[in-house]
Amino acid sequence: MSRLSVPPPDDVTDGAQGVLDTIGAQFGFVPNMFATLASNPTVLDVVMTLQGSLSRVLDAKTRHTIALAVSQANGCDYCLAVHTYVSSKFGGMSSDDIDLARAGSSVDPKRAAVARFAQQVVESRGQVSDADLAAVRGAGYTDPQILAIVTVAVQVLLTNFINNVNQTDVDIPAVSAASTSG
């Protein structure tokens, strides 16, 4: 059961309600995480602005791969469910590629390097080795793209932390456990 409260509809500000309406139109419902964030419109705005801004820094499949890899490394069941749903329904990723991303890999060698690097960023709390950087560079990523990878990973950590603290009730089809070896 979620540990933070979802505001009653009458307590949601007009601005936050507009955001929830947009999310509801995209998903067909308002996921619990966003309903909870509506209790603090500033936090909802920060999360949505960050997600919107970062949607321009890397291609969608790479961002989905990072989200899945980071959510798996951080043990966020809610985010795994959301990112699996979004990656499949909107991102065009196969279930095999979703499972591989969660395990720090991909069917695409370049995205496999991103998944491994993103998980290393999480597991090392950003203290990646020279070899980690060399591997992601060797896959073809530039330093500006590496900055984007780290920023997307941190944005995913933000929602992972929110949902792990809240123990947000999963309202999206739950995902099964995947291998974490890559």
mmCIF file of C-alpha atoms in Angstrom:
data_model
loop_
_atom_site.group_PDB
_atom_site.id
_atom_site.type_symbol
_atom_site.label_atom_id
_atom_site.label_comp_id
_atom_site.label_asym_id
_atom_site.label_seq_id
_atom_site.Cartn_x
_atom_site.Cartn_y
_atom_site.Cartn_z
ATOM 1 C CA MET A 1 0.000 0.000 0.000
ATOM 2 C CA SER A 2 1.298 3.449 -0.916
ATOM 3 C CA ARG A 3 2.685 5.363 2.039
ATOM 4 C CA LEU A 4 2.129 8.907 0.744
ATOM 5 C CA SER A 5 -1.320 10.303 0.194
ATOM 6 C CA VAL A 6 -3.009 11.036 -3.099
ATOM 7 C CA PRO A 7 -4.891 14.309 -2.869
ATOM 8 C CA PRO A 8 -8.661 14.220 -3.223
ATOM 9 C CA PRO A 9 -9.758 15.599 -6.616
ATOM 10 C CA ASP A 10 -11.047 18.811 -5.017
ATOM 11 C CA ASP A 11 -7.592 19.511 -3.536
ATOM 12 C CA VAL A 12 -5.694 19.229 -6.863
ATOM 13 C CA THR A 13 -4.769 22.649 -8.236
ATOM 14 C CA ASP A 14 -5.976 23.591 -11.712
ATOM 15 C CA GLY A 15 -2.408 23.482 -13.054
ATOM 16 C CA ALA A 16 -1.756 20.031 -11.613
ATOM 17 C CA GLN A 17 -5.130 18.820 -12.882
ATOM 18 C CA GLY A 18 -4.178 19.958 -16.374
ATOM 19 C CA VAL A 19 -0.996 17.904 -16.171
ATOM 20 C CA LEU A 20 -2.931 14.878 -14.884
ATOM 21 C CA ASP A 21 -5.442 15.266 -17.730
ATOM 22 C CA THR A 22 -2.622 15.243 -20.285
ATOM 23 C CA ILE A 23 -1.041 12.169 -18.688
ATOM 24 C CA GLY A 24 -4.435 10.460 -18.546
ATOM 25 C CA ALA A 25 -4.944 11.107 -22.263
ATOM 26 C CA GLN A 26 -1.551 9.533 -23.043
ATOM 27 C CA PHE A 27 -1.922 6.454 -20.839
ATOM 28 C CA GLY A 28 -5.687 6.027 -20.836
ATOM 29 C CA PHE A 29 -5.565 6.516 -17.036
ATOM 30 C CA VAL A 30 -3.518 8.517 -14.524
ATOM 31 C CA PRO A 31 -0.759 6.310 -13.073
ATOM 32 C CA ASN A 32 -0.531 6.358 -9.267
ATOM 33 C CA MET A 33 2.865 8.065 -9.255
ATOM 34 C CA PHE A 34 1.495 11.153 -11.011
ATOM 35 C CA ALA A 35 -1.646 11.215 -8.874
ATOM 36 C CA THR A 36 0.596 11.234 -5.801
ATOM 37 C CA LEU A 37 2.860 13.947 -7.221
ATOM 38 C CA ALA A 38 -0.218 16.154 -7.682
ATOM 39 C CA SER A 39 -0.157 16.704 -3.903
ATOM 40 C CA ASN A 40 2.872 18.945 -4.531
ATOM 41 C CA PRO A 41 2.367 20.814 -7.822
ATOM 42 C CA THR A 42 5.957 22.101 -7.793
ATOM 43 C CA VAL A 43 7.371 18.574 -7.589
ATOM 44 C CA LEU A 44 4.961 17.428 -10.308
ATOM 45 C CA ASP A 45 6.139 20.338 -12.471
ATOM 46 C CA VAL A 46 9.817 19.516 -11.822
ATOM 47 C CA VAL A 47 9.339 15.858 -12.780
ATOM 48 C CA MET A 48 7.321 16.692 -15.896
ATOM 49 C CA THR A 49 9.663 19.490 -17.015
ATOM 50 C CA LEU A 50 12.705 17.280 -16.541
ATOM 51 C CA GLN A 51 11.088 14.421 -18.456
ATOM 52 C CA GLY A 52 10.024 16.776 -21.242
ATOM 53 C CA SER A 53 13.444 18.398 -21.540
ATOM 54 C CA LEU A 54 15.276 15.090 -21.512
ATOM 55 C CA SER A 55 13.017 13.668 -24.220
ATOM 56 C CA ARG A 56 15.189 15.665 -26.630
ATOM 57 C CA VAL A 57 18.668 14.533 -25.576
ATOM 58 C CA LEU A 58 18.769 10.929 -26.844
ATOM 59 C CA ASP A 59 16.543 8.778 -29.041
ATOM 60 C CA ALA A 60 13.515 7.154 -27.389
ATOM 61 C CA LYS A 61 14.814 3.566 -27.369
ATOM 62 C CA THR A 62 18.058 4.692 -25.730
ATOM 63 C CA ARG A 63 16.135 6.631 -23.062
ATOM 64 C CA HIS A 64 13.842 3.643 -22.454
ATOM 65 C CA THR A 65 16.880 1.360 -22.202
ATOM 66 C CA ILE A 66 18.428 3.663 -19.590
ATOM 67 C CA ALA A 67 15.141 3.848 -17.650
ATOM 68 C CA LEU A 68 14.797 0.068 -17.551
ATOM 69 C CA ALA A 69 18.457 -0.530 -16.654
ATOM 70 C CA VAL A 70 18.433 2.089 -13.884
ATOM 71 C CA SER A 71 15.067 1.001 -12.452
ATOM 72 C CA GLN A 72 16.281 -2.612 -12.315
ATOM 73 C CA ALA A 73 19.581 -1.625 -10.681
ATOM 74 C CA ASN A 74 17.691 0.509 -8.166
ATOM 75 C CA GLY A 75 15.033 -2.113 -7.425
ATOM 76 C CA CYS A 76 12.026 0.069 -8.261
ATOM 77 C CA ASP A 77 9.114 -2.249 -9.062
ATOM 78 C CA TYR A 78 6.781 0.632 -9.875
ATOM 79 C CA CYS A 79 9.187 2.233 -12.335
ATOM 80 C CA LEU A 80 9.948 -1.137 -13.918
ATOM 81 C CA ALA A 81 6.243 -1.618 -14.535
ATOM 82 C CA VAL A 82 5.800 1.876 -15.980
ATOM 83 C CA HIS A 83 8.924 1.761 -18.133
ATOM 84 C CA THR A 84 8.125 -1.731 -19.389
ATOM 85 C CA TYR A 85 4.636 -0.559 -20.353
ATOM 86 C CA VAL A 86 5.871 2.638 -22.018
ATOM 87 C CA SER A 87 8.800 0.923 -23.775
ATOM 88 C CA SER A 88 6.501 -1.711 -25.214
ATOM 89 C CA LYS A 89 3.395 0.337 -25.984
ATOM 90 C CA PHE A 90 4.962 3.618 -27.097
ATOM 91 C CA GLY A 91 8.664 2.852 -27.569
ATOM 92 C CA GLY A 92 8.504 -0.053 -29.984
ATOM 93 C CA MET A 93 10.761 -2.270 -27.880
ATOM 94 C CA SER A 94 10.318 -6.030 -27.957
ATOM 95 C CA SER A 95 9.898 -8.000 -24.751
ATOM 96 C CA ASP A 96 13.337 -9.527 -25.369
ATOM 97 C CA ASP A 97 14.927 -6.086 -25.629
ATOM 98 C CA ILE A 98 13.076 -4.922 -22.505
ATOM 99 C CA ASP A 99 14.372 -7.937 -20.569
ATOM 100 C CA LEU A 100 17.896 -7.332 -21.888
ATOM 101 C CA ALA A 101 17.761 -3.644 -20.920
ATOM 102 C CA ARG A 102 16.786 -4.630 -17.389
ATOM 103 C CA ALA A 103 19.795 -6.950 -17.342
ATOM 104 C CA GLY A 104 22.134 -4.189 -18.533
ATOM 105 C CA SER A 105 22.208 -5.177 -22.200
ATOM 106 C CA SER A 106 20.290 -4.824 -25.490
ATOM 107 C CA VAL A 107 19.764 -6.467 -28.859
ATOM 108 C CA ASP A 108 21.577 -3.384 -30.214
ATOM 109 C CA PRO A 109 25.303 -3.273 -29.271
ATOM 110 C CA LYS A 110 25.314 0.521 -28.876
ATOM 111 C CA ARG A 111 22.318 0.459 -26.524
ATOM 112 C CA ALA A 112 23.862 -2.499 -24.669
ATOM 113 C CA ALA A 113 26.812 -0.239 -23.841
ATOM 114 C CA VAL A 114 24.402 2.456 -22.601
ATOM 115 C CA ALA A 115 22.523 -0.031 -20.404
ATOM 116 C CA ARG A 116 25.756 -1.311 -18.846
ATOM 117 C CA PHE A 117 27.048 2.223 -18.333
ATOM 118 C CA ALA A 118 23.784 3.476 -16.797
ATOM 119 C CA GLN A 119 23.731 0.572 -14.359
ATOM 120 C CA GLN A 120 27.370 1.233 -13.476
ATOM 121 C CA VAL A 121 26.543 4.895 -12.830
ATOM 122 C CA VAL A 122 23.845 3.782 -10.352
ATOM 123 C CA GLU A 123 25.829 0.987 -8.712
ATOM 124 C CA SER A 124 28.956 3.150 -8.290
ATOM 125 C CA ARG A 125 26.948 6.253 -7.319
ATOM 126 C CA GLY A 126 28.573 8.029 -10.243
ATOM 127 C CA GLN A 127 32.114 6.904 -9.435
ATOM 128 C CA VAL A 128 32.565 5.143 -12.791
ATOM 129 C CA SER A 129 35.975 3.916 -13.834
ATOM 130 C CA ASP A 130 38.062 5.000 -16.804
ATOM 131 C CA ALA A 131 37.239 1.594 -18.315
ATOM 132 C CA ASP A 132 33.495 2.289 -17.957
ATOM 133 C CA LEU A 133 33.914 5.584 -19.824
ATOM 134 C CA ALA A 134 36.117 3.944 -22.449
ATOM 135 C CA ALA A 135 33.479 1.258 -23.053
ATOM 136 C CA VAL A 136 30.645 3.733 -23.644
ATOM 137 C CA ARG A 137 32.901 5.902 -25.799
ATOM 138 C CA GLY A 138 33.994 2.782 -27.678
ATOM 139 C CA ALA A 139 30.349 2.107 -28.511
ATOM 140 C CA GLY A 140 30.271 5.465 -30.294
ATOM 141 C CA TYR A 141 29.008 7.906 -27.660
ATOM 142 C CA THR A 142 30.474 11.398 -27.472
ATOM 143 C CA ASP A 143 31.124 13.259 -24.245
ATOM 144 C CA PRO A 144 27.977 15.426 -24.714
ATOM 145 C CA GLN A 145 25.963 12.216 -25.167
ATOM 146 C CA ILE A 146 27.560 10.728 -22.053
ATOM 147 C CA LEU A 147 26.395 13.808 -20.132
ATOM 148 C CA ALA A 148 22.892 13.131 -21.481
ATOM 149 C CA ILE A 149 23.086 9.460 -20.448
ATOM 150 C CA VAL A 150 24.059 10.416 -16.897
ATOM 151 C CA THR A 151 21.317 13.069 -16.740
ATOM 152 C CA VAL A 152 18.633 10.642 -17.947
ATOM 153 C CA ALA A 153 19.877 8.091 -15.394
ATOM 154 C CA VAL A 154 19.596 10.670 -12.605
ATOM 155 C CA GLN A 155 16.092 11.680 -13.735
ATOM 156 C CA VAL A 156 15.090 8.007 -13.525
ATOM 157 C CA LEU A 157 16.695 7.787 -10.074
ATOM 158 C CA LEU A 158 14.513 10.710 -8.966
ATOM 159 C CA THR A 159 11.310 8.844 -9.798
ATOM 160 C CA ASN A 160 12.791 5.573 -8.503
ATOM 161 C CA PHE A 161 13.454 7.222 -5.154
ATOM 162 C CA ILE A 162 9.997 8.807 -5.013
ATOM 163 C CA ASN A 163 8.319 5.482 -5.781
ATOM 164 C CA ASN A 164 10.577 3.447 -3.499
ATOM 165 C CA VAL A 165 9.912 5.834 -0.592
ATOM 166 C CA ASN A 166 6.186 5.784 -1.332
ATOM 167 C CA GLN A 167 6.011 2.065 -2.110
ATOM 168 C CA THR A 168 3.643 3.214 -4.850
ATOM 169 C CA ASP A 169 0.889 0.725 -5.609
ATOM 170 C CA VAL A 170 1.581 -0.742 -9.041
ATOM 171 C CA ASP A 171 -1.402 0.112 -11.223
ATOM 172 C CA ILE A 172 0.256 -0.992 -14.450
ATOM 173 C CA PRO A 173 0.715 -4.682 -15.283
ATOM 174 C CA ALA A 174 3.538 -5.853 -13.035
ATOM 175 C CA VAL A 175 6.724 -7.175 -14.577
ATOM 176 C CA SER A 176 8.357 -10.468 -13.791
ATOM 177 C CA ALA A 177 11.811 -10.701 -12.308
ATOM 178 C CA ALA A 178 14.545 -10.528 -14.916
ATOM 179 C CA SER A 179 18.125 -11.604 -14.804
ATOM 180 C CA THR A 180 20.469 -8.871 -13.632
ATOM 181 C CA SER A 181 23.572 -10.336 -15.233
ATOM 182 C CA GLY A 182 24.483 -8.703 -18.470
#
